[in-house]
Amino acid sequence: MDARLTTEQNEIRRTLRDLLRTRCGPKEVRTAVDSPAGYDPLLWSDLAGRLGLPGLALPERYGGVGCSVTELVLACEETGRALAPSPLLATCVLTAPLILALGTDAQRAGLLPRLASGGLTAALAVPGPALATALALTGPNTGYRAGGGRAGGVQARRAAGGWTLYGQAEQVLDGHSAGLLLVAAHTGGYARPRARLFLVAADAEGLVRVRQTALDATRPQARLQLREVRAELLGEEDVDVLPALAALGDGVAAVLAAEAVGAAGRVLERTVEHVGQRVQFGRPVGSFQAVKHRLADVYVAVQAARSAAYYAAWASARGDGAGGLALAQALEALRTAAAEGIQLHGGIGFTWEHDAHLYFKRAAGDELLFGPVHLLRDRAAETAGLFTRGEVAV
């Protein structure tokens, strides 16, 4: 692995950081999350039009840039650093790769160019708090089911000329604002259940979308209620979606790890700046040895998490799975950095007006959706066969 970034990769980071510094400061973030969409559409247009961010990892034949997961990870480190609320995760990391992997030629040609241009946003709806399971981040997804309609989740039934969906999905990232929904549903009845993916238009009859109050306001979530909603099957009838979801999980984890690393690095910078300015007992707080030691520990944790995230991106592009372990390390680093930031900011650190709590909520919110950390590590150990080879550490 060559850890050096190319000129193009450095340019992606620099350009994106400059844009977010001027267009996505703390005030702009709070304004965006309070808006109906949960993000700034003008900023999203700039990210799409000026930088081509939505199509960064999509093939050129579908209007994308044709880069690898590595470039997307570097970009998401910058969006994580700014805690930028945007449809990037739901549209480009969770949904577009599934359409690329499973969709028919007509579905790819009709949807991917619109997603790459930023003109269409999308969301992946996995019923219940089971996204980490579906992506095989916290265990094998061989037993994953999309639910059974009225009993929970979403049921798919054949109808004249297609399919209809009935049920409910919670905690759908950007589900209230996305123009296209990719819904996981249960088919085949209760005796022989099977999970499949269906395309649902945002204006479909029988679809009700309600934005939910989320712990992390920078990641807006929605509840979807589907009452005999017309849907289009993604791909062919015999497509098995579980391997595709499992393959997607590693790249998703690498991107999330990079976002967490960016946020952890930024909250550490802000804390170091604060303790260097805050004076107590006639000297800056940051000059006390105990404070230096605590911040040094955070710095080491952030740098280790950044190395793990970069390696996960490199490995994911080659088909090797390291995303879950990198995500566990990054979320732990972010939680530690945010907690230390809150405490070392003193009396203002825990207030609503200060931004420190936003970083802590990002770590906690991501753990709820994609973790928790101990299950991510357990899955990584299981995949590596650490406890199945009969070897005992001495």
mmCIF file of C-alpha atoms in Angstrom:
data_model
loop_
_atom_site.group_PDB
_atom_site.id
_atom_site.type_symbol
_atom_site.label_atom_id
_atom_site.label_comp_id
_atom_site.label_asym_id
_atom_site.label_seq_id
_atom_site.Cartn_x
_atom_site.Cartn_y
_atom_site.Cartn_z
ATOM 1 C CA MET A 1 0.000 0.000 0.000
ATOM 2 C CA ASP A 2 1.336 3.445 -0.995
ATOM 3 C CA ALA A 3 0.088 5.924 1.620
ATOM 4 C CA ARG A 4 1.008 8.972 -0.452
ATOM 5 C CA LEU A 5 -1.878 10.891 -1.976
ATOM 6 C CA THR A 6 -1.823 11.773 -5.660
ATOM 7 C CA THR A 7 -2.049 15.322 -6.942
ATOM 8 C CA GLU A 8 -5.692 14.759 -7.896
ATOM 9 C CA GLN A 9 -6.554 13.374 -4.468
ATOM 10 C CA ASN A 10 -4.950 16.323 -2.708
ATOM 11 C CA GLU A 11 -6.839 18.672 -5.015
ATOM 12 C CA ILE A 12 -10.147 16.994 -4.133
ATOM 13 C CA ARG A 13 -9.458 17.503 -0.432
ATOM 14 C CA ARG A 14 -8.268 21.083 -0.790
ATOM 15 C CA THR A 15 -11.114 22.236 -3.039
ATOM 16 C CA LEU A 16 -13.783 20.592 -0.915
ATOM 17 C CA ARG A 17 -12.339 21.935 2.341
ATOM 18 C CA ASP A 18 -12.214 25.477 0.956
ATOM 19 C CA LEU A 19 -15.828 25.279 -0.199
ATOM 20 C CA LEU A 20 -17.106 23.844 3.078
ATOM 21 C CA ARG A 21 -15.138 26.383 5.114
ATOM 22 C CA THR A 22 -16.996 29.240 3.450
ATOM 23 C CA ARG A 23 -20.381 27.602 2.871
ATOM 24 C CA CYS A 24 -20.802 25.149 5.768
ATOM 25 C CA GLY A 25 -19.716 26.787 9.001
ATOM 26 C CA PRO A 26 -21.409 26.124 12.369
ATOM 27 C CA LYS A 27 -24.135 28.699 11.716
ATOM 28 C CA GLU A 28 -24.904 27.298 8.265
ATOM 29 C CA VAL A 29 -25.040 23.731 9.622
ATOM 30 C CA ARG A 30 -27.650 24.680 12.233
ATOM 31 C CA THR A 31 -29.708 26.562 9.656
ATOM 32 C CA ALA A 32 -29.582 23.621 7.264
ATOM 33 C CA VAL A 33 -30.679 20.981 9.773
ATOM 34 C CA ASP A 34 -33.645 23.131 10.796
ATOM 35 C CA SER A 35 -34.867 23.404 7.203
ATOM 36 C CA PRO A 36 -37.577 21.053 5.861
ATOM 37 C CA ALA A 37 -35.097 19.099 3.733
ATOM 38 C CA GLY A 38 -32.508 18.846 6.506
ATOM 39 C CA TYR A 39 -29.730 20.154 4.256
ATOM 40 C CA ASP A 40 -28.890 23.170 2.092
ATOM 41 C CA PRO A 41 -30.019 22.495 -1.517
ATOM 42 C CA LEU A 42 -27.798 25.300 -2.830
ATOM 43 C CA LEU A 43 -24.718 23.761 -1.215
ATOM 44 C CA TRP A 44 -25.682 20.375 -2.614
ATOM 45 C CA SER A 45 -25.972 21.943 -6.075
ATOM 46 C CA ASP A 46 -22.487 23.385 -5.707
ATOM 47 C CA LEU A 47 -21.062 20.057 -4.532
ATOM 48 C CA ALA A 48 -22.638 18.399 -7.551
ATOM 49 C CA GLY A 49 -22.120 21.063 -10.207
ATOM 50 C CA ARG A 50 -18.695 22.405 -9.292
ATOM 51 C CA LEU A 51 -17.061 19.300 -7.813
ATOM 52 C CA GLY A 52 -19.024 16.371 -9.245
ATOM 53 C CA LEU A 53 -19.179 14.869 -5.766
ATOM 54 C CA PRO A 54 -22.335 12.705 -6.224
ATOM 55 C CA GLY A 55 -20.770 10.918 -9.197
ATOM 56 C CA LEU A 56 -17.260 10.671 -7.811
ATOM 57 C CA ALA A 57 -17.276 6.860 -7.533
ATOM 58 C CA LEU A 58 -19.662 6.131 -10.433
ATOM 59 C CA PRO A 59 -18.439 5.005 -13.876
ATOM 60 C CA GLU A 60 -17.984 7.627 -16.555
ATOM 61 C CA ARG A 61 -20.470 5.894 -18.879
ATOM 62 C CA TYR A 62 -23.206 6.829 -16.388
ATOM 63 C CA GLY A 63 -22.104 10.435 -15.984
ATOM 64 C CA GLY A 64 -19.759 9.809 -13.062
ATOM 65 C CA VAL A 65 -16.126 10.730 -12.547
ATOM 66 C CA GLY A 66 -14.902 7.141 -12.466
ATOM 67 C CA CYS A 67 -12.848 7.374 -9.275
ATOM 68 C CA SER A 68 -12.458 4.627 -6.688
ATOM 69 C CA VAL A 69 -13.706 4.294 -3.127
ATOM 70 C CA THR A 70 -10.469 5.958 -1.991
ATOM 71 C CA GLU A 71 -11.385 9.324 -3.534
ATOM 72 C CA LEU A 72 -14.883 9.108 -2.076
ATOM 73 C CA VAL A 73 -13.400 8.386 1.351
ATOM 74 C CA LEU A 74 -11.107 11.422 1.118
ATOM 75 C CA ALA A 75 -14.066 13.608 0.149
ATOM 76 C CA CYS A 76 -16.203 12.268 2.985
ATOM 77 C CA GLU A 77 -13.441 12.973 5.484
ATOM 78 C CA GLU A 78 -13.910 16.632 4.604
ATOM 79 C CA THR A 79 -17.718 16.517 4.806
ATOM 80 C CA GLY A 80 -17.381 14.775 8.163
ATOM 81 C CA ARG A 81 -14.978 17.440 9.342
ATOM 82 C CA ALA A 82 -17.646 20.083 8.682
ATOM 83 C CA LEU A 83 -20.516 17.839 9.876
ATOM 84 C CA ALA A 84 -22.062 18.821 6.561
ATOM 85 C CA PRO A 85 -25.685 17.681 6.284
ATOM 86 C CA SER A 86 -26.204 16.458 2.717
ATOM 87 C CA PRO A 87 -27.756 13.569 0.750
ATOM 88 C CA LEU A 88 -24.262 12.251 -0.037
ATOM 89 C CA LEU A 89 -24.318 9.235 2.302
ATOM 90 C CA ALA A 90 -27.844 8.096 1.497
ATOM 91 C CA THR A 91 -27.639 8.757 -2.249
ATOM 92 C CA CYS A 92 -24.075 8.007 -3.299
ATOM 93 C CA VAL A 93 -22.812 5.590 -0.661
ATOM 94 C CA LEU A 94 -25.882 3.507 0.205
ATOM 95 C CA THR A 95 -28.178 3.576 -2.839
ATOM 96 C CA ALA A 96 -26.262 4.260 -6.071
ATOM 97 C CA PRO A 97 -23.830 1.308 -5.666
ATOM 98 C CA LEU A 98 -26.770 -1.097 -5.287
ATOM 99 C CA ILE A 99 -28.412 0.212 -8.449
ATOM 100 C CA LEU A 100 -25.062 -0.124 -10.235
ATOM 101 C CA ALA A 101 -24.548 -3.680 -8.954
ATOM 102 C CA LEU A 102 -28.065 -5.094 -9.267
ATOM 103 C CA GLY A 103 -30.044 -2.918 -11.670
ATOM 104 C CA THR A 104 -30.964 -3.804 -15.213
ATOM 105 C CA ASP A 105 -29.319 -1.941 -18.075
ATOM 106 C CA ALA A 106 -32.421 0.229 -18.421
ATOM 107 C CA GLN A 107 -32.529 1.014 -14.696
ATOM 108 C CA ARG A 108 -28.853 1.955 -14.629
ATOM 109 C CA ALA A 109 -29.123 4.130 -17.719
ATOM 110 C CA GLY A 110 -32.248 5.847 -16.433
ATOM 111 C CA LEU A 111 -31.206 6.474 -12.837
ATOM 112 C CA LEU A 112 -27.430 6.626 -12.423
ATOM 113 C CA PRO A 113 -26.795 9.711 -14.611
ATOM 114 C CA ARG A 114 -29.436 11.617 -12.629
ATOM 115 C CA LEU A 115 -27.885 10.507 -9.348
ATOM 116 C CA ALA A 116 -24.388 11.405 -10.581
ATOM 117 C CA SER A 117 -25.499 14.909 -11.530
ATOM 118 C CA GLY A 118 -27.096 15.541 -8.139
ATOM 119 C CA GLY A 119 -30.455 16.230 -9.764
ATOM 120 C CA LEU A 120 -31.958 13.142 -8.137
ATOM 121 C CA THR A 121 -31.394 12.092 -4.540
ATOM 122 C CA ALA A 122 -32.132 8.620 -3.188
ATOM 123 C CA ALA A 123 -32.500 6.739 0.084
ATOM 124 C CA LEU A 124 -32.147 3.105 1.122
ATOM 125 C CA ALA A 125 -35.069 1.971 3.270
ATOM 126 C CA VAL A 126 -34.260 -1.041 5.419
ATOM 127 C CA PRO A 127 -37.159 -1.784 7.799
ATOM 128 C CA GLY A 128 -36.422 -1.462 11.490
ATOM 129 C CA PRO A 129 -33.053 -0.733 13.118
ATOM 130 C CA ALA A 130 -31.465 -3.435 10.972
ATOM 131 C CA LEU A 131 -29.265 -1.491 8.577
ATOM 132 C CA ALA A 132 -26.026 -2.740 10.139
ATOM 133 C CA THR A 133 -27.327 -6.322 9.946
ATOM 134 C CA ALA A 134 -28.405 -5.971 6.319
ATOM 135 C CA LEU A 135 -24.953 -4.615 5.413
ATOM 136 C CA ALA A 136 -23.280 -7.482 7.323
ATOM 137 C CA LEU A 137 -21.396 -5.024 9.530
ATOM 138 C CA THR A 138 -22.434 -6.564 12.849
ATOM 139 C CA GLY A 139 -22.972 -10.165 11.805
ATOM 140 C CA PRO A 140 -23.690 -12.302 8.748
ATOM 141 C CA ASN A 141 -26.811 -11.170 6.912
ATOM 142 C CA THR A 142 -27.801 -14.682 5.837
ATOM 143 C CA GLY A 143 -30.672 -14.601 8.303
ATOM 144 C CA TYR A 144 -31.729 -11.044 7.521
ATOM 145 C CA ARG A 145 -35.383 -10.540 6.633
ATOM 146 C CA ALA A 146 -37.048 -7.361 5.480
ATOM 147 C CA GLY A 147 -40.053 -8.045 7.671
ATOM 148 C CA GLY A 148 -43.551 -9.272 7.006
ATOM 149 C CA GLY A 149 -45.898 -6.379 6.270
ATOM 150 C CA ARG A 150 -48.422 -5.950 9.068
ATOM 151 C CA ALA A 151 -46.210 -7.961 11.418
ATOM 152 C CA GLY A 152 -43.400 -5.460 10.892
ATOM 153 C CA GLY A 153 -41.201 -4.356 8.040
ATOM 154 C CA VAL A 154 -42.383 -4.338 4.433
ATOM 155 C CA GLN A 155 -44.185 -7.066 2.491
ATOM 156 C CA ALA A 156 -44.068 -7.202 -1.312
ATOM 157 C CA ARG A 157 -46.906 -8.752 -3.295
ATOM 158 C CA ARG A 158 -47.254 -9.358 -6.998
ATOM 159 C CA ALA A 159 -49.831 -7.209 -8.721
ATOM 160 C CA ALA A 160 -51.003 -6.658 -12.263
ATOM 161 C CA GLY A 161 -48.007 -5.360 -14.153
ATOM 162 C CA GLY A 162 -45.637 -5.254 -11.207
ATOM 163 C CA TRP A 163 -45.450 -5.267 -7.418
ATOM 164 C CA THR A 164 -47.096 -3.510 -4.480
ATOM 165 C CA LEU A 165 -45.514 -2.836 -1.076
ATOM 166 C CA TYR A 166 -47.229 -2.757 2.292
ATOM 167 C CA GLY A 167 -45.570 -1.985 5.628
ATOM 168 C CA GLN A 168 -43.363 0.484 7.423
ATOM 169 C CA ALA A 169 -39.674 1.376 7.611
ATOM 170 C CA GLU A 170 -38.101 3.441 10.373
ATOM 171 C CA GLN A 171 -34.837 5.374 10.619
ATOM 172 C CA VAL A 172 -34.444 5.863 6.868
ATOM 173 C CA LEU A 173 -31.627 8.326 6.214
ATOM 174 C CA ASP A 174 -32.969 11.259 4.138
ATOM 175 C CA GLY A 175 -36.139 9.269 3.520
ATOM 176 C CA HIS A 176 -38.336 12.361 3.895
ATOM 177 C CA SER A 177 -36.609 14.336 1.127
ATOM 178 C CA ALA A 178 -35.200 11.780 -1.330
ATOM 179 C CA GLY A 179 -36.639 11.749 -4.827
ATOM 180 C CA LEU A 180 -36.207 7.974 -5.130
ATOM 181 C CA LEU A 181 -36.567 5.233 -2.528
ATOM 182 C CA LEU A 182 -34.878 1.845 -2.651
ATOM 183 C CA VAL A 183 -36.964 -0.301 -0.312
ATOM 184 C CA ALA A 184 -36.002 -3.707 1.074
ATOM 185 C CA ALA A 185 -39.110 -5.891 1.224
ATOM 186 C CA HIS A 186 -40.058 -9.455 2.099
ATOM 187 C CA THR A 187 -41.413 -11.720 -0.657
ATOM 188 C CA GLY A 188 -42.312 -15.385 -0.895
ATOM 189 C CA GLY A 189 -44.620 -15.596 2.130
ATOM 190 C CA TYR A 190 -43.717 -16.677 5.637
ATOM 191 C CA ALA A 191 -42.706 -20.238 4.783
ATOM 192 C CA ARG A 192 -40.054 -19.267 2.207
ATOM 193 C CA PRO A 193 -39.190 -15.618 2.848
ATOM 194 C CA ARG A 194 -36.822 -13.719 0.602
ATOM 195 C CA ALA A 195 -35.494 -10.167 0.747
ATOM 196 C CA ARG A 196 -35.625 -8.115 -2.435
ATOM 197 C CA LEU A 197 -35.094 -4.464 -3.340
ATOM 198 C CA PHE A 198 -37.718 -2.270 -4.985
ATOM 199 C CA LEU A 199 -37.656 1.185 -6.556
ATOM 200 C CA VAL A 200 -40.375 3.546 -5.319
ATOM 201 C CA ALA A 201 -40.991 7.078 -6.585
ATOM 202 C CA ALA A 202 -41.215 9.795 -3.949
ATOM 203 C CA ASP A 203 -44.685 10.806 -5.144
ATOM 204 C CA ALA A 204 -46.088 7.264 -5.299
ATOM 205 C CA GLU A 205 -49.704 6.903 -4.206
ATOM 206 C CA GLY A 206 -50.051 5.350 -0.756
ATOM 207 C CA LEU A 207 -46.603 6.476 0.426
ATOM 208 C CA VAL A 208 -46.428 8.589 3.599
ATOM 209 C CA ARG A 209 -43.078 10.046 4.687
ATOM 210 C CA VAL A 210 -42.605 11.655 8.087
ATOM 211 C CA ARG A 211 -39.356 13.188 9.285
ATOM 212 C CA GLN A 212 -38.335 11.851 12.702
ATOM 213 C CA THR A 213 -36.456 13.558 15.504
ATOM 214 C CA ALA A 214 -32.966 12.068 15.405
ATOM 215 C CA LEU A 215 -30.211 12.149 18.007
ATOM 216 C CA ASP A 216 -27.844 13.441 15.325
ATOM 217 C CA ALA A 217 -29.689 16.258 13.580
ATOM 218 C CA THR A 218 -27.045 16.395 10.840
ATOM 219 C CA ARG A 219 -28.234 12.964 9.678
ATOM 220 C CA PRO A 220 -32.001 13.480 9.173
ATOM 221 C CA GLN A 221 -34.140 10.352 9.303
ATOM 222 C CA ALA A 222 -37.694 9.502 8.327
ATOM 223 C CA ARG A 223 -40.448 6.980 8.873
ATOM 224 C CA LEU A 224 -41.921 5.529 5.697
ATOM 225 C CA GLN A 225 -45.419 4.091 5.626
ATOM 226 C CA LEU A 226 -46.380 2.158 2.503
ATOM 227 C CA ARG A 227 -49.993 1.204 1.812
ATOM 228 C CA GLU A 228 -50.236 -0.851 -1.384
ATOM 229 C CA VAL A 229 -47.602 1.304 -3.055
ATOM 230 C CA ARG A 230 -46.672 0.463 -6.633
ATOM 231 C CA ALA A 231 -43.009 -0.496 -6.949
ATOM 232 C CA GLU A 232 -40.496 -1.708 -9.518
ATOM 233 C CA LEU A 233 -38.249 -4.661 -8.750
ATOM 234 C CA LEU A 234 -34.554 -3.730 -8.859
ATOM 235 C CA GLY A 235 -32.788 -6.076 -11.251
ATOM 236 C CA GLU A 236 -33.996 -9.453 -12.407
ATOM 237 C CA GLU A 237 -36.293 -11.912 -10.645
ATOM 238 C CA ASP A 238 -33.505 -14.329 -9.669
ATOM 239 C CA VAL A 239 -31.123 -11.712 -8.225
ATOM 240 C CA ASP A 240 -29.955 -12.446 -4.654
ATOM 241 C CA VAL A 241 -29.618 -9.102 -2.880
ATOM 242 C CA LEU A 242 -27.978 -10.331 0.337
ATOM 243 C CA PRO A 243 -24.464 -10.804 -1.149
ATOM 244 C CA ALA A 244 -24.746 -7.373 -2.768
ATOM 245 C CA LEU A 245 -25.710 -5.779 0.552
ATOM 246 C CA ALA A 246 -22.835 -7.538 2.299
ATOM 247 C CA ALA A 247 -20.394 -6.391 -0.383
ATOM 248 C CA LEU A 248 -21.708 -2.842 -0.059
ATOM 249 C CA GLY A 249 -21.206 -2.850 3.714
ATOM 250 C CA ASP A 250 -17.424 -2.733 3.618
ATOM 251 C CA GLY A 251 -17.329 0.370 1.429
ATOM 252 C CA VAL A 252 -20.012 2.047 3.530
ATOM 253 C CA ALA A 253 -17.980 1.353 6.667
ATOM 254 C CA ALA A 254 -14.839 2.832 5.095
ATOM 255 C CA VAL A 255 -16.718 6.014 4.171
ATOM 256 C CA LEU A 256 -18.283 6.309 7.626
ATOM 257 C CA ALA A 257 -14.885 5.768 9.222
ATOM 258 C CA ALA A 258 -13.444 8.624 7.169
ATOM 259 C CA GLU A 259 -16.338 10.894 8.151
ATOM 260 C CA ALA A 260 -15.761 10.075 11.810
ATOM 261 C CA VAL A 261 -12.024 10.722 11.454
ATOM 262 C CA GLY A 262 -12.698 14.106 9.868
ATOM 263 C CA ALA A 263 -15.070 15.061 12.675
ATOM 264 C CA ALA A 264 -12.663 13.815 15.353
ATOM 265 C CA GLY A 265 -9.783 15.768 13.851
ATOM 266 C CA ARG A 266 -11.839 18.946 13.731
ATOM 267 C CA VAL A 267 -13.136 18.739 17.293
ATOM 268 C CA LEU A 268 -9.557 18.088 18.466
ATOM 269 C CA GLU A 269 -8.356 21.199 16.609
ATOM 270 C CA ARG A 270 -11.078 23.306 18.202
ATOM 271 C CA THR A 271 -10.270 21.969 21.661
ATOM 272 C CA VAL A 272 -6.550 22.653 21.284
ATOM 273 C CA GLU A 273 -7.344 26.173 20.122
ATOM 274 C CA HIS A 274 -9.631 26.767 23.102
ATOM 275 C CA VAL A 275 -7.247 25.521 25.805
ATOM 276 C CA GLY A 276 -4.497 27.622 24.263
ATOM 277 C CA GLN A 277 -6.618 30.750 24.733
ATOM 278 C CA ARG A 278 -8.441 30.053 27.989
ATOM 279 C CA VAL A 279 -6.463 31.333 30.975
ATOM 280 C CA GLN A 280 -6.701 29.909 34.493
ATOM 281 C CA PHE A 281 -4.398 30.555 37.455
ATOM 282 C CA GLY A 282 -2.553 33.075 35.318
ATOM 283 C CA ARG A 283 -1.614 30.734 32.471
ATOM 284 C CA PRO A 284 -3.302 29.027 29.489
ATOM 285 C CA VAL A 285 -5.135 25.844 30.420
ATOM 286 C CA GLY A 286 -3.331 24.049 27.627
ATOM 287 C CA SER A 287 0.015 24.589 29.338
ATOM 288 C CA PHE A 288 -0.890 22.228 32.180
ATOM 289 C CA GLN A 289 0.727 18.819 31.811
ATOM 290 C CA ALA A 290 -2.455 16.867 32.576
ATOM 291 C CA VAL A 291 -4.298 18.623 29.763
ATOM 292 C CA LYS A 292 -1.405 18.033 27.373
ATOM 293 C CA HIS A 293 -1.435 14.320 28.163
ATOM 294 C CA ARG A 294 -5.163 13.999 27.563
ATOM 295 C CA LEU A 295 -4.996 15.800 24.230
ATOM 296 C CA ALA A 296 -1.940 13.785 23.205
ATOM 297 C CA ASP A 297 -3.925 10.585 23.787
ATOM 298 C CA VAL A 298 -6.732 11.932 21.612
ATOM 299 C CA TYR A 299 -4.259 12.894 18.891
ATOM 300 C CA VAL A 300 -2.797 9.379 18.818
ATOM 301 C CA ALA A 301 -6.293 7.866 18.637
ATOM 302 C CA VAL A 302 -7.291 10.145 15.750
ATOM 303 C CA GLN A 303 -4.137 9.447 13.749
ATOM 304 C CA ALA A 304 -4.502 5.696 14.259
ATOM 305 C CA ALA A 305 -8.144 5.880 13.165
ATOM 306 C CA ARG A 306 -7.171 7.897 10.075
ATOM 307 C CA SER A 307 -4.594 5.269 9.097
ATOM 308 C CA ALA A 308 -7.200 2.533 9.563
ATOM 309 C CA ALA A 309 -9.762 4.411 7.459
ATOM 310 C CA TYR A 310 -7.274 4.973 4.625
ATOM 311 C CA TYR A 311 -6.259 1.335 4.694
ATOM 312 C CA ALA A 312 -9.919 0.264 4.645
ATOM 313 C CA ALA A 313 -10.495 2.417 1.541
ATOM 314 C CA TRP A 314 -7.449 0.935 -0.172
ATOM 315 C CA ALA A 315 -8.466 -2.612 0.787
ATOM 316 C CA SER A 316 -12.095 -2.103 -0.245
ATOM 317 C CA ALA A 317 -11.053 -1.106 -3.744
ATOM 318 C CA ARG A 318 -9.264 -4.473 -3.967
ATOM 319 C CA GLY A 319 -12.055 -6.579 -2.529
ATOM 320 C CA ASP A 320 -10.535 -7.037 0.923
ATOM 321 C CA GLY A 321 -12.726 -6.307 3.944
ATOM 322 C CA ALA A 322 -11.350 -3.994 6.609
ATOM 323 C CA GLY A 323 -14.125 -1.397 6.800
ATOM 324 C CA GLY A 324 -15.909 -2.661 9.910
ATOM 325 C CA LEU A 325 -12.796 -2.637 12.060
ATOM 326 C CA ALA A 326 -11.800 0.805 10.767
ATOM 327 C CA LEU A 327 -15.286 2.099 11.538
ATOM 328 C CA ALA A 328 -15.113 0.761 15.094
ATOM 329 C CA GLN A 329 -11.777 2.481 15.663
ATOM 330 C CA ALA A 330 -12.942 5.746 14.100
ATOM 331 C CA LEU A 331 -16.188 5.914 16.072
ATOM 332 C CA GLU A 332 -14.296 5.272 19.288
ATOM 333 C CA ALA A 333 -11.792 8.006 18.412
ATOM 334 C CA LEU A 334 -14.598 10.457 17.636
ATOM 335 C CA ARG A 335 -16.454 9.658 20.838
ATOM 336 C CA THR A 336 -13.254 10.150 22.869
ATOM 337 C CA ALA A 337 -12.307 13.383 21.083
ATOM 338 C CA ALA A 338 -15.814 14.808 21.477
ATOM 339 C CA ALA A 339 -16.035 13.847 25.163
ATOM 340 C CA GLU A 340 -12.669 15.419 25.927
ATOM 341 C CA GLY A 341 -13.658 18.477 23.925
ATOM 342 C CA ILE A 342 -16.849 18.926 25.933
ATOM 343 C CA GLN A 343 -15.003 18.633 29.237
ATOM 344 C CA LEU A 344 -12.003 20.783 28.328
ATOM 345 C CA HIS A 345 -14.242 23.538 27.014
ATOM 346 C CA GLY A 346 -15.423 23.906 30.606
ATOM 347 C CA GLY A 347 -18.694 25.647 31.377
ATOM 348 C CA ILE A 348 -19.631 26.266 27.742
ATOM 349 C CA GLY A 349 -18.769 22.805 26.444
ATOM 350 C CA PHE A 350 -22.056 21.169 27.340
ATOM 351 C CA THR A 351 -24.352 24.017 26.298
ATOM 352 C CA TRP A 352 -26.718 23.841 23.346
ATOM 353 C CA GLU A 353 -25.206 27.009 21.873
ATOM 354 C CA HIS A 354 -21.742 25.439 21.559
ATOM 355 C CA ASP A 355 -20.967 22.972 18.777
ATOM 356 C CA ALA A 356 -19.151 20.344 20.856
ATOM 357 C CA HIS A 357 -22.318 18.316 21.425
ATOM 358 C CA LEU A 358 -22.870 17.980 17.669
ATOM 359 C CA TYR A 359 -19.684 15.927 17.335
ATOM 360 C CA PHE A 360 -20.589 13.714 20.267
ATOM 361 C CA LYS A 361 -24.057 13.131 18.797
ATOM 362 C CA ARG A 362 -22.514 12.214 15.438
ATOM 363 C CA ALA A 363 -20.505 9.460 17.145
ATOM 364 C CA ALA A 364 -23.485 8.228 19.170
ATOM 365 C CA GLY A 365 -25.873 8.415 16.214
ATOM 366 C CA ASP A 366 -23.563 6.452 13.919
ATOM 367 C CA GLU A 367 -23.153 3.780 16.580
ATOM 368 C CA LEU A 368 -26.921 3.414 16.813
ATOM 369 C CA LEU A 369 -27.279 3.081 13.038
ATOM 370 C CA PHE A 370 -24.161 1.143 12.077
ATOM 371 C CA GLY A 371 -22.729 -0.323 15.286
ATOM 372 C CA PRO A 372 -22.207 -0.547 18.163
ATOM 373 C CA VAL A 373 -18.418 -0.646 18.337
ATOM 374 C CA HIS A 374 -18.137 -3.964 20.185
ATOM 375 C CA LEU A 375 -20.344 -5.710 17.607
ATOM 376 C CA LEU A 376 -18.339 -4.231 14.734
ATOM 377 C CA ARG A 377 -15.185 -5.665 16.284
ATOM 378 C CA ASP A 378 -16.863 -8.978 17.005
ATOM 379 C CA ARG A 379 -17.857 -9.265 13.346
ATOM 380 C CA ALA A 380 -14.323 -8.399 12.225
ATOM 381 C CA ALA A 381 -12.903 -11.077 14.533
ATOM 382 C CA GLU A 382 -15.427 -13.609 13.252
ATOM 383 C CA THR A 383 -14.617 -12.809 9.625
ATOM 384 C CA ALA A 384 -10.890 -13.156 10.305
ATOM 385 C CA GLY A 385 -11.491 -16.489 12.072
ATOM 386 C CA LEU A 386 -9.695 -15.417 15.232
ATOM 387 C CA PHE A 387 -11.737 -17.694 17.482
ATOM 388 C CA THR A 388 -12.311 -20.615 15.136
ATOM 389 C CA ARG A 389 -8.772 -21.817 14.414
ATOM 390 C CA GLY A 390 -8.137 -23.496 17.742
ATOM 391 C CA GLU A 391 -5.227 -21.194 18.494
ATOM 392 C CA VAL A 392 -4.760 -19.739 21.960
ATOM 393 C CA ALA A 393 -2.685 -16.643 22.669
ATOM 394 C CA VAL A 394 0.158 -17.229 25.130
#
